[in-house]
Amino acid sequence: MASFSISTKVEPDADDDCVAEEEFENFDDFTIASPWERFIYEIEAVCRDWMTDSPKRLLDKGAVALVYSNYSYKVNSELKYGTESYCMEYYFETNNNGVRPCTFDLSSPNTLGQPGTADWRSGFHDLQLCFGVKEFLVISPKSVSSTVLDAPEASKLLSAVAIALSNCSSLWAAFVPVHDPSRKAYIGIQNMGTVFTRRFEADGICSQVPRRLMHLEGLYELFVSKFVHSTLDLPTNFFKVQFAMMLTYKMLAHDDYNMKAIDAQNTNSGENLTGETSNETLWDNDCPWSEWYSAEDPVKGFELITIWSKKMVESSLEMAELENASPYEAEKWLICPICAPKLPEVSEWNQIGFASQLHILVDALKMSFKAQFMENFVSADDNSGSENLNSSMVILPPTVSDQVLKELFQEGVQVTYSAYGGNKTSGAIKGAPLESLFAQFCLHSLWFGYCNIRAIAVLWIEFVREVRRCWEESQLIPRMPANGPIDLSTCLINQKLQMLAVCIEKKCEVNEDYQDCIGSEDQIESMTEEESVVGDDSFKMRISCGDFSGNVDSFPTAGDIHYSVKTVSAFSGKHSDGDDKKPSDITRRGSASIADAMMLLKSNESMHAPYTQEAPLMTEDMHEECPQDVEDFSDSFNFSTLVERDTLASDMSAFKAANPKAVFEDFIRWHSPGDWIDDDDLEVEMSKDNSSPRGKLSKRMSKNGNSWRNIWSRSPALPFSEQKPLIDPNREGEKVIHYLETLQPHQLLEQMLCTAFGAAADTLIQTNYGELKQMETMMQHLYLTLPPALKPLQENRLSVDSETIEDLRRLCVVFQHVEKLLTLAASLHRKFLQAPRLAREIFSDFYNFYIPRMGIGLIEEKEFDKKQAVWNEEREVVANMLVQPTANQSWRKVLSMGNLLNGHEPIQREIIFSLHGVNGNHYAIPTATVSLQNIETYRMYICGTSNDLRVALSVVSSD
């Protein structure tokens, strides 16, 4: 009430803002005369502001999103009462349109989670679950405990909020935390907009729960005792109580499975297995990455939630029956994985995997610019002067590197060219195929020592020594093909190793005993004419004009019996070409077969296809060293390298030896058919007397001074067995060894990074994760990201301060995200082989939860708690994940809560009892405008385990 006074001055209170007195000097408002009334006024002013503002405006004023829900927020305000400071928080929800949802229904005012419409979603605040409210206030002191320990103070504080909300005509519930914080106790009140008021009270028992309250029957009697006049009425009266229950079972995590397996082994064998867990018990033992590391199972376990709802109970006997009911009778099953939600940060690499080791390899690349040779990082008297370099010293016993080299150079591990890189997924990355020697070296380097520059230097030097030993002892290099062309799409080190493998193979061929390959002279003379002349069609070769890339068919070697026969025939002068022995037949040498019944132009003899030398293999740097356009020919036909010109001259010499009466046009018809034009005006066909065909050379081949004709005129008639080899295996092999021994550190690390990224990705993509489309898309995106990110490493223009180093570190973060998702996908696939739909849905939920948070540092870390419904046909699969406890485990815990599933009781039980109206209830008034029967008069939420119990009660009254 307000009144006027002749007084012109009012002594202000120390804690009063004096706002009203400054505006109206002659006005005394006795409704806020005392501190208590001013405190209520302040609460009312804050509440009116919150009620007036829309949720969007509240967000603009600093409302904070709650971690447990996407649509729940809170806003707070500080208040003072005397010397005490309080914090009042307003919790509210918004829908997708940014407005408050409807919060009031007369028959169920502002409530949630009631039986019949029970909603157990994890997005509820603790008080929403306890009391079924949506919007509410919490006022608490600004102290260490944030609770009111004094009961009168708590009642006075709650009364102040209730009066303020009543003045605002607000239907919000208000709560005050009381008692010790561990009890999670509250008192509260809510104006229902009618003659009724709802009061709240919650408290908890943290230990020594009475045995009677561990069972459903005792909990039912606890609820009924709140509204019966006497406990003696319980056996004789039946109350229709609505009941809903949610039981949570926790599946054993993988570590528990390991313990279970070890316990079983101990029981069976009587041995105390205290050593490390064997590989057979690791969850990822058959995953492709298990060869390099064992990943922590990202699925720590599962929570299975079974829900009973919409059930009416009339006696405690029914509750006893429910306690013995099977969880299969529950209306709904939900499952939620227990995942490690922590997102990797750039500065945190605690999780072991390819990504963490690649990140260390990037650091090694940065360090590699500090020395000229790899030996500088190994020498004890290093003079680099870098503290970081000295701190990275790693001392490894020789047995460690010996074991790695033994695995790398394992005898008998060979790959053919057809299989080499045939299934290489990372083909766009200029590295080395996964199964190659250098790729395996890179993967081993990731786990050798600490993968720093010193450890890499130690392993590289030993690796090169082993490669030299293979070269000097003419031993085939394992994991490298000794045939086929050089793969120029790979890194230079891999090309060099492939070149060395070919050189070793050729050395072995030259060193073979010649007589062991060809047999005795008598065996040669006894061969038929057909065998000596026609030969094997598999050795017929023809090189297309202008194609000198080195990708040619294979040729016969010194170890081939057909090649040996032709060579001996040429040396002995005993070569036969057919039935008619003519003088020219004696000089024919190096013939592999008759060339498709073609006839020579100047004679009636058949054209013979010769044996030719293989085109020399060349690595990328060899192509760059060869001068381009070595000779300027006027016929517009230029050779790109000297090697190509020498190859053409070798083919011409071999053709002349196999066809002594051949002319230049015959060679063109065999070697480059496209440059021979048949004469269409005449009938070009073979006559009965084998007359020569008619035709002419193409325009470029018929020009004067044609380079091909010049080479033809200078080429002697020599079979390829008498020609100078186009490639010297000894010289080329030594050049490869020299390259490996003098390779600069940063050049090695650049090629190692390209290869390691590609090999790691190729390893991970072999993971079996079922039909998870998001994971497949993620892997495809990774392969599209790697090539452009690694391209700067191929340009050989990096420096220690290059921005590429930081780009590579960011690439490691992306790789880690993919690796984490892939590990989760593999784990879910393995656990739900019999229920693939659950694996797909759970992974899809986690994918949608995880992807928006990639690369974003969150202040509050939200755990993944999305639940997935279990279909009836999937329940058996999920239930079997709860393994029956062994004899050694059964004594560990006394079962006391009932509702067992495969011998396991729930880890938590949540129950909601509710009652709509009570006949003869002393709270009800006959003249009430709203029938009490339509209102939920009693509601009790119970949450407990075998060790603790929490009870929250709300009661509607008309006082």
mmCIF file of N, CA, C and O in Angstrom, residues 409-473:
data_model
loop_
_atom_site.group_PDB
_atom_site.id
_atom_site.type_symbol
_atom_site.label_atom_id
_atom_site.label_comp_id
_atom_site.label_asym_id
_atom_site.label_seq_id
_atom_site.Cartn_x
_atom_site.Cartn_y
_atom_site.Cartn_z
ATOM 1 N N PHE A 409 63.371 -57.379 -44.846
ATOM 2 C CA PHE A 409 64.101 -58.151 -45.854
ATOM 3 C C PHE A 409 63.887 -59.650 -45.662
ATOM 4 O O PHE A 409 64.797 -60.444 -45.820
ATOM 5 N N GLN A 410 62.669 -59.982 -45.313
ATOM 6 C CA GLN A 410 62.325 -61.391 -45.127
ATOM 7 C C GLN A 410 62.437 -62.140 -46.449
ATOM 8 O O GLN A 410 61.863 -61.725 -47.461
ATOM 9 N N GLU A 411 63.165 -63.227 -46.452
ATOM 10 C CA GLU A 411 63.380 -63.975 -47.681
ATOM 11 C C GLU A 411 62.084 -64.613 -48.146
ATOM 12 O O GLU A 411 61.262 -65.054 -47.345
ATOM 13 N N GLY A 412 61.939 -64.651 -49.440
ATOM 14 C CA GLY A 412 60.769 -65.284 -50.025
ATOM 15 C C GLY A 412 59.573 -64.380 -50.194
ATOM 16 O O GLY A 412 58.571 -64.782 -50.780
ATOM 17 N N VAL A 413 59.647 -63.150 -49.684
ATOM 18 C CA VAL A 413 58.531 -62.199 -49.838
ATOM 19 C C VAL A 413 58.766 -61.412 -51.117
ATOM 20 O O VAL A 413 59.547 -60.459 -51.153
ATOM 21 N N GLN A 414 58.149 -61.840 -52.178
ATOM 22 C CA GLN A 414 58.303 -61.196 -53.478
ATOM 23 C C GLN A 414 56.923 -60.830 -54.022
ATOM 24 O O GLN A 414 55.910 -61.444 -53.668
ATOM 25 N N VAL A 415 56.904 -59.820 -54.848
ATOM 26 C CA VAL A 415 55.657 -59.412 -55.510
ATOM 27 C C VAL A 415 55.921 -59.335 -57.001
ATOM 28 O O VAL A 415 57.011 -58.970 -57.445
ATOM 29 N N THR A 416 54.935 -59.717 -57.786
ATOM 30 C CA THR A 416 55.036 -59.595 -59.236
ATOM 31 C C THR A 416 54.550 -58.223 -59.651
ATOM 32 O O THR A 416 53.865 -57.521 -58.902
ATOM 33 N N TYR A 417 54.898 -57.837 -60.875
ATOM 34 C CA TYR A 417 54.501 -56.505 -61.324
ATOM 35 C C TYR A 417 52.986 -56.392 -61.450
ATOM 36 O O TYR A 417 52.411 -55.341 -61.196
ATOM 37 N N SER A 418 52.329 -57.485 -61.814
ATOM 38 C CA SER A 418 50.867 -57.431 -61.966
ATOM 39 C C SER A 418 50.193 -57.172 -60.634
ATOM 40 O O SER A 418 49.173 -56.492 -60.566
ATOM 41 N N ALA A 419 50.762 -57.717 -59.543
ATOM 42 C CA ALA A 419 50.183 -57.494 -58.216
ATOM 43 C C ALA A 419 50.737 -56.246 -57.550
ATOM 44 O O ALA A 419 50.139 -55.717 -56.618
ATOM 45 N N TYR A 420 51.887 -55.778 -58.039
ATOM 46 C CA TYR A 420 52.564 -54.642 -57.419
ATOM 47 C C TYR A 420 51.789 -53.363 -57.714
ATOM 48 O O TYR A 420 51.736 -52.876 -58.830
ATOM 49 N N GLY A 421 51.172 -52.824 -56.670
ATOM 50 C CA GLY A 421 50.434 -51.576 -56.827
ATOM 51 C C GLY A 421 49.123 -51.743 -57.573
ATOM 52 O O GLY A 421 48.474 -50.764 -57.888
ATOM 53 N N GLY A 422 48.724 -53.011 -57.839
ATOM 54 C CA GLY A 422 47.501 -53.201 -58.603
ATOM 55 C C GLY A 422 46.258 -52.760 -57.870
ATOM 56 O O GLY A 422 45.307 -52.297 -58.465
ATOM 57 N N ASN A 423 46.278 -52.884 -56.533
ATOM 58 C CA ASN A 423 45.127 -52.475 -55.743
ATOM 59 C C ASN A 423 45.433 -51.218 -54.946
ATOM 60 O O ASN A 423 44.876 -50.984 -53.894
ATOM 61 N N LYS A 424 46.344 -50.408 -55.453
ATOM 62 C CA LYS A 424 46.744 -49.194 -54.735
ATOM 63 C C LYS A 424 45.637 -48.154 -54.838
ATOM 64 O O LYS A 424 45.370 -47.615 -55.887
ATOM 65 N N THR A 425 45.005 -47.883 -53.696
ATOM 66 C CA THR A 425 43.910 -46.929 -53.680
ATOM 67 C C THR A 425 44.419 -45.503 -53.765
ATOM 68 O O THR A 425 43.787 -44.648 -54.365
ATOM 69 N N SER A 426 45.565 -45.258 -53.162
ATOM 70 C CA SER A 426 46.108 -43.891 -53.125
ATOM 71 C C SER A 426 46.987 -43.647 -54.340
ATOM 72 O O SER A 426 48.119 -43.165 -54.217
ATOM 73 N N GLY A 427 46.515 -43.967 -55.529
ATOM 74 C CA GLY A 427 47.313 -43.835 -56.735
ATOM 75 C C GLY A 427 47.679 -42.401 -57.053
ATOM 76 O O GLY A 427 48.693 -42.135 -57.695
ATOM 77 N N ALA A 428 46.860 -41.440 -56.609
ATOM 78 C CA ALA A 428 47.150 -40.034 -56.905
ATOM 79 C C ALA A 428 48.239 -39.475 -56.006
ATOM 80 O O ALA A 428 48.717 -38.369 -56.240
ATOM 81 N N ILE A 429 48.634 -40.211 -54.975
ATOM 82 C CA ILE A 429 49.694 -39.762 -54.076
ATOM 83 C C ILE A 429 51.019 -40.294 -54.591
ATOM 84 O O ILE A 429 51.172 -41.490 -54.823
ATOM 85 N N LYS A 430 51.983 -39.431 -54.771
ATOM 86 C CA LYS A 430 53.281 -39.846 -55.304
ATOM 87 C C LYS A 430 54.120 -40.416 -54.172
ATOM 88 O O LYS A 430 55.081 -39.805 -53.689
ATOM 89 N N GLY A 431 53.738 -41.607 -53.749
ATOM 90 C CA GLY A 431 54.465 -42.304 -52.702
ATOM 91 C C GLY A 431 54.947 -43.640 -53.210
ATOM 92 O O GLY A 431 55.559 -43.739 -54.271
ATOM 93 N N ALA A 432 54.675 -44.689 -52.456
ATOM 94 C CA ALA A 432 55.036 -46.046 -52.856
ATOM 95 C C ALA A 432 53.868 -46.955 -52.515
ATOM 96 O O ALA A 432 53.151 -46.719 -51.536
ATOM 97 N N PRO A 433 53.634 -47.998 -53.318
ATOM 98 C CA PRO A 433 52.537 -48.908 -53.025
ATOM 99 C C PRO A 433 52.672 -49.538 -51.642
ATOM 100 O O PRO A 433 53.781 -49.725 -51.132
ATOM 101 N N LEU A 434 51.549 -49.864 -51.040
ATOM 102 C CA LEU A 434 51.528 -50.357 -49.667
ATOM 103 C C LEU A 434 52.408 -51.583 -49.479
ATOM 104 O O LEU A 434 53.097 -51.718 -48.471
ATOM 105 N N GLU A 435 52.407 -52.499 -50.470
ATOM 106 C CA GLU A 435 53.148 -53.746 -50.306
ATOM 107 C C GLU A 435 54.618 -53.618 -50.672
ATOM 108 O O GLU A 435 55.378 -54.587 -50.567
ATOM 109 N N SER A 436 55.066 -52.439 -51.109
ATOM 110 C CA SER A 436 56.452 -52.259 -51.546
ATOM 111 C C SER A 436 57.387 -52.156 -50.346
ATOM 112 O O SER A 436 56.972 -51.923 -49.206
ATOM 113 N N LEU A 437 58.673 -52.311 -50.628
ATOM 114 C CA LEU A 437 59.690 -52.285 -49.573
ATOM 115 C C LEU A 437 59.763 -50.917 -48.904
ATOM 116 O O LEU A 437 59.831 -50.823 -47.676
ATOM 117 N N PHE A 438 59.751 -49.844 -49.686
ATOM 118 C CA PHE A 438 59.880 -48.514 -49.092
ATOM 119 C C PHE A 438 58.652 -48.136 -48.277
ATOM 120 O O PHE A 438 58.764 -47.486 -47.234
ATOM 121 N N ALA A 439 57.465 -48.537 -48.724
ATOM 122 C CA ALA A 439 56.258 -48.256 -47.943
ATOM 123 C C ALA A 439 56.308 -48.975 -46.604
ATOM 124 O O ALA A 439 55.940 -48.411 -45.564
ATOM 125 N N GLN A 440 56.765 -50.214 -46.610
ATOM 126 C CA GLN A 440 56.881 -50.943 -45.354
ATOM 127 C C GLN A 440 57.952 -50.310 -44.463
ATOM 128 O O GLN A 440 57.802 -50.283 -43.230
ATOM 129 N N PHE A 441 59.027 -49.817 -45.063
ATOM 130 C CA PHE A 441 60.039 -49.108 -44.278
ATOM 131 C C PHE A 441 59.434 -47.874 -43.604
ATOM 132 O O PHE A 441 59.702 -47.597 -42.427
ATOM 133 N N CYS A 442 58.627 -47.127 -44.339
ATOM 134 C CA CYS A 442 58.007 -45.919 -43.779
ATOM 135 C C CYS A 442 57.073 -46.264 -42.628
ATOM 136 O O CYS A 442 57.054 -45.575 -41.599
ATOM 137 N N LEU A 443 56.280 -47.312 -42.785
ATOM 138 C CA LEU A 443 55.367 -47.691 -41.717
ATOM 139 C C LEU A 443 56.131 -48.167 -40.491
ATOM 140 O O LEU A 443 55.751 -47.860 -39.354
ATOM 141 N N HIS A 444 57.203 -48.907 -40.698
ATOM 142 C CA HIS A 444 58.024 -49.326 -39.561
ATOM 143 C C HIS A 444 58.666 -48.116 -38.890
ATOM 144 O O HIS A 444 58.810 -48.092 -37.656
ATOM 145 N N SER A 445 59.053 -47.125 -39.675
ATOM 146 C CA SER A 445 59.686 -45.934 -39.106
ATOM 147 C C SER A 445 58.741 -45.187 -38.171
ATOM 148 O O SER A 445 59.183 -44.555 -37.209
ATOM 149 N N LEU A 446 57.448 -45.243 -38.456
ATOM 150 C CA LEU A 446 56.481 -44.558 -37.596
ATOM 151 C C LEU A 446 56.522 -45.085 -36.175
ATOM 152 O O LEU A 446 56.196 -44.364 -35.219
ATOM 153 N N TRP A 447 56.899 -46.343 -36.019
ATOM 154 C CA TRP A 447 56.874 -46.979 -34.697
ATOM 155 C C TRP A 447 58.268 -47.316 -34.198
ATOM 156 O O TRP A 447 58.410 -47.983 -33.173
ATOM 157 N N PHE A 448 59.300 -46.876 -34.910
ATOM 158 C CA PHE A 448 60.672 -47.158 -34.526
ATOM 159 C C PHE A 448 61.168 -46.051 -33.609
ATOM 160 O O PHE A 448 61.224 -44.882 -34.003
ATOM 161 N N GLY A 449 61.532 -46.419 -32.371
ATOM 162 C CA GLY A 449 61.916 -45.395 -31.408
ATOM 163 C C GLY A 449 60.766 -44.451 -31.163
ATOM 164 O O GLY A 449 59.636 -44.848 -30.927
ATOM 165 N N TYR A 450 61.035 -43.182 -31.230
ATOM 166 C CA TYR A 450 59.995 -42.172 -31.091
ATOM 167 C C TYR A 450 59.686 -41.501 -32.426
ATOM 168 O O TYR A 450 59.093 -40.428 -32.462
ATOM 169 N N CYS A 451 60.110 -42.125 -33.510
ATOM 170 C CA CYS A 451 59.869 -41.611 -34.856
ATOM 171 C C CYS A 451 60.452 -40.215 -35.035
ATOM 172 O O CYS A 451 59.977 -39.438 -35.845
ATOM 173 N N ASN A 452 61.484 -39.869 -34.260
ATOM 174 C CA ASN A 452 62.130 -38.579 -34.472
ATOM 175 C C ASN A 452 63.220 -38.737 -35.520
ATOM 176 O O ASN A 452 63.475 -39.822 -36.031
ATOM 177 N N ILE A 453 63.891 -37.655 -35.829
ATOM 178 C CA ILE A 453 64.840 -37.656 -36.933
ATOM 179 C C ILE A 453 66.020 -38.574 -36.647
ATOM 180 O O ILE A 453 66.574 -39.203 -37.560
ATOM 181 N N ARG A 454 66.425 -38.695 -35.385
ATOM 182 C CA ARG A 454 67.545 -39.574 -35.066
ATOM 183 C C ARG A 454 67.164 -41.035 -35.267
ATOM 184 O O ARG A 454 67.948 -41.816 -35.817
ATOM 185 N N ALA A 455 66.009 -41.421 -34.794
ATOM 186 C CA ALA A 455 65.583 -42.808 -34.963
ATOM 187 C C ALA A 455 65.444 -43.156 -36.438
ATOM 188 O O ALA A 455 65.835 -44.250 -36.871
ATOM 189 N N ILE A 456 64.915 -42.223 -37.212
ATOM 190 C CA ILE A 456 64.770 -42.461 -38.651
ATOM 191 C C ILE A 456 66.138 -42.593 -39.303
ATOM 192 O O ILE A 456 66.351 -43.442 -40.183
ATOM 193 N N ALA A 457 67.079 -41.748 -38.886
ATOM 194 C CA ALA A 457 68.426 -41.808 -39.459
ATOM 195 C C ALA A 457 69.088 -43.147 -39.170
ATOM 196 O O ALA A 457 69.728 -43.748 -40.045
ATOM 197 N N VAL A 458 68.942 -43.620 -37.938
ATOM 198 C CA VAL A 458 69.516 -44.924 -37.575
ATOM 199 C C VAL A 458 68.945 -46.023 -38.457
ATOM 200 O O VAL A 458 69.681 -46.854 -39.017
ATOM 201 N N LEU A 459 67.645 -46.037 -38.586
ATOM 202 C CA LEU A 459 67.012 -47.104 -39.370
ATOM 203 C C LEU A 459 67.334 -46.965 -40.849
ATOM 204 O O LEU A 459 67.538 -47.978 -41.555
ATOM 205 N N TRP A 460 67.402 -45.754 -41.375
ATOM 206 C CA TRP A 460 67.680 -45.559 -42.802
ATOM 207 C C TRP A 460 69.092 -46.028 -43.164
ATOM 208 O O TRP A 460 69.296 -46.670 -44.188
ATOM 209 N N ILE A 461 70.060 -45.692 -42.326
ATOM 210 C CA ILE A 461 71.434 -46.105 -42.609
ATOM 211 C C ILE A 461 71.539 -47.628 -42.631
ATOM 212 O O ILE A 461 72.183 -48.209 -43.524
ATOM 213 N N GLU A 462 70.896 -48.281 -41.681
ATOM 214 C CA GLU A 462 70.921 -49.748 -41.666
ATOM 215 C C GLU A 462 70.155 -50.309 -42.862
ATOM 216 O O GLU A 462 70.530 -51.341 -43.434
ATOM 217 N N PHE A 463 69.103 -49.626 -43.253
ATOM 218 C CA PHE A 463 68.314 -50.062 -44.405
ATOM 219 C C PHE A 463 69.148 -50.007 -45.683
ATOM 220 O O PHE A 463 69.149 -50.951 -46.483
ATOM 221 N N VAL A 464 69.875 -48.917 -45.892
ATOM 222 C CA VAL A 464 70.703 -48.771 -47.089
ATOM 223 C C VAL A 464 71.823 -49.809 -47.086
ATOM 224 O O VAL A 464 72.171 -50.367 -48.136
ATOM 225 N N ARG A 465 72.395 -50.089 -45.917
ATOM 226 C CA ARG A 465 73.432 -51.116 -45.836
ATOM 227 C C ARG A 465 72.892 -52.475 -46.258
ATOM 228 O O ARG A 465 73.567 -53.241 -46.948
ATOM 229 N N GLU A 466 71.687 -52.768 -45.858
ATOM 230 C CA GLU A 466 71.086 -54.053 -46.227
ATOM 231 C C GLU A 466 70.788 -54.100 -47.720
ATOM 232 O O GLU A 466 70.938 -55.139 -48.364
ATOM 233 N N VAL A 467 70.379 -52.977 -48.290
ATOM 234 C CA VAL A 467 70.146 -52.921 -49.731
ATOM 235 C C VAL A 467 71.461 -53.132 -50.483
ATOM 236 O O VAL A 467 71.516 -53.866 -51.485
ATOM 237 N N ARG A 468 72.539 -52.515 -50.012
ATOM 238 C CA ARG A 468 73.855 -52.719 -50.651
ATOM 239 C C ARG A 468 74.280 -54.178 -50.548
ATOM 240 O O ARG A 468 74.869 -54.730 -51.498
ATOM 241 N N ARG A 469 74.035 -54.803 -49.425
ATOM 242 C CA ARG A 469 74.396 -56.222 -49.285
ATOM 243 C C ARG A 469 73.658 -57.071 -50.314
ATOM 244 O O ARG A 469 74.257 -57.968 -50.937
ATOM 245 N N CYS A 470 72.373 -56.792 -50.523
ATOM 246 C CA CYS A 470 71.621 -57.530 -51.538
ATOM 247 C C CYS A 470 72.227 -57.319 -52.920
ATOM 248 O O CYS A 470 72.300 -58.246 -53.737
ATOM 249 N N TRP A 471 72.658 -56.087 -53.183
ATOM 250 C CA TRP A 471 73.239 -55.782 -54.477
ATOM 251 C C TRP A 471 74.569 -56.501 -54.677
ATOM 252 O O TRP A 471 74.807 -57.110 -55.709
ATOM 253 N N GLU A 472 75.420 -56.438 -53.691
ATOM 254 C CA GLU A 472 76.740 -57.049 -53.829
ATOM 255 C C GLU A 472 76.682 -58.570 -53.877
ATOM 256 O O GLU A 472 77.508 -59.211 -54.529
ATOM 257 N N GLU A 473 75.725 -59.156 -53.178
ATOM 258 C CA GLU A 473 75.597 -60.613 -53.162
ATOM 259 C C GLU A 473 74.602 -61.118 -54.195
ATOM 260 O O GLU A 473 74.285 -62.308 -54.215
#
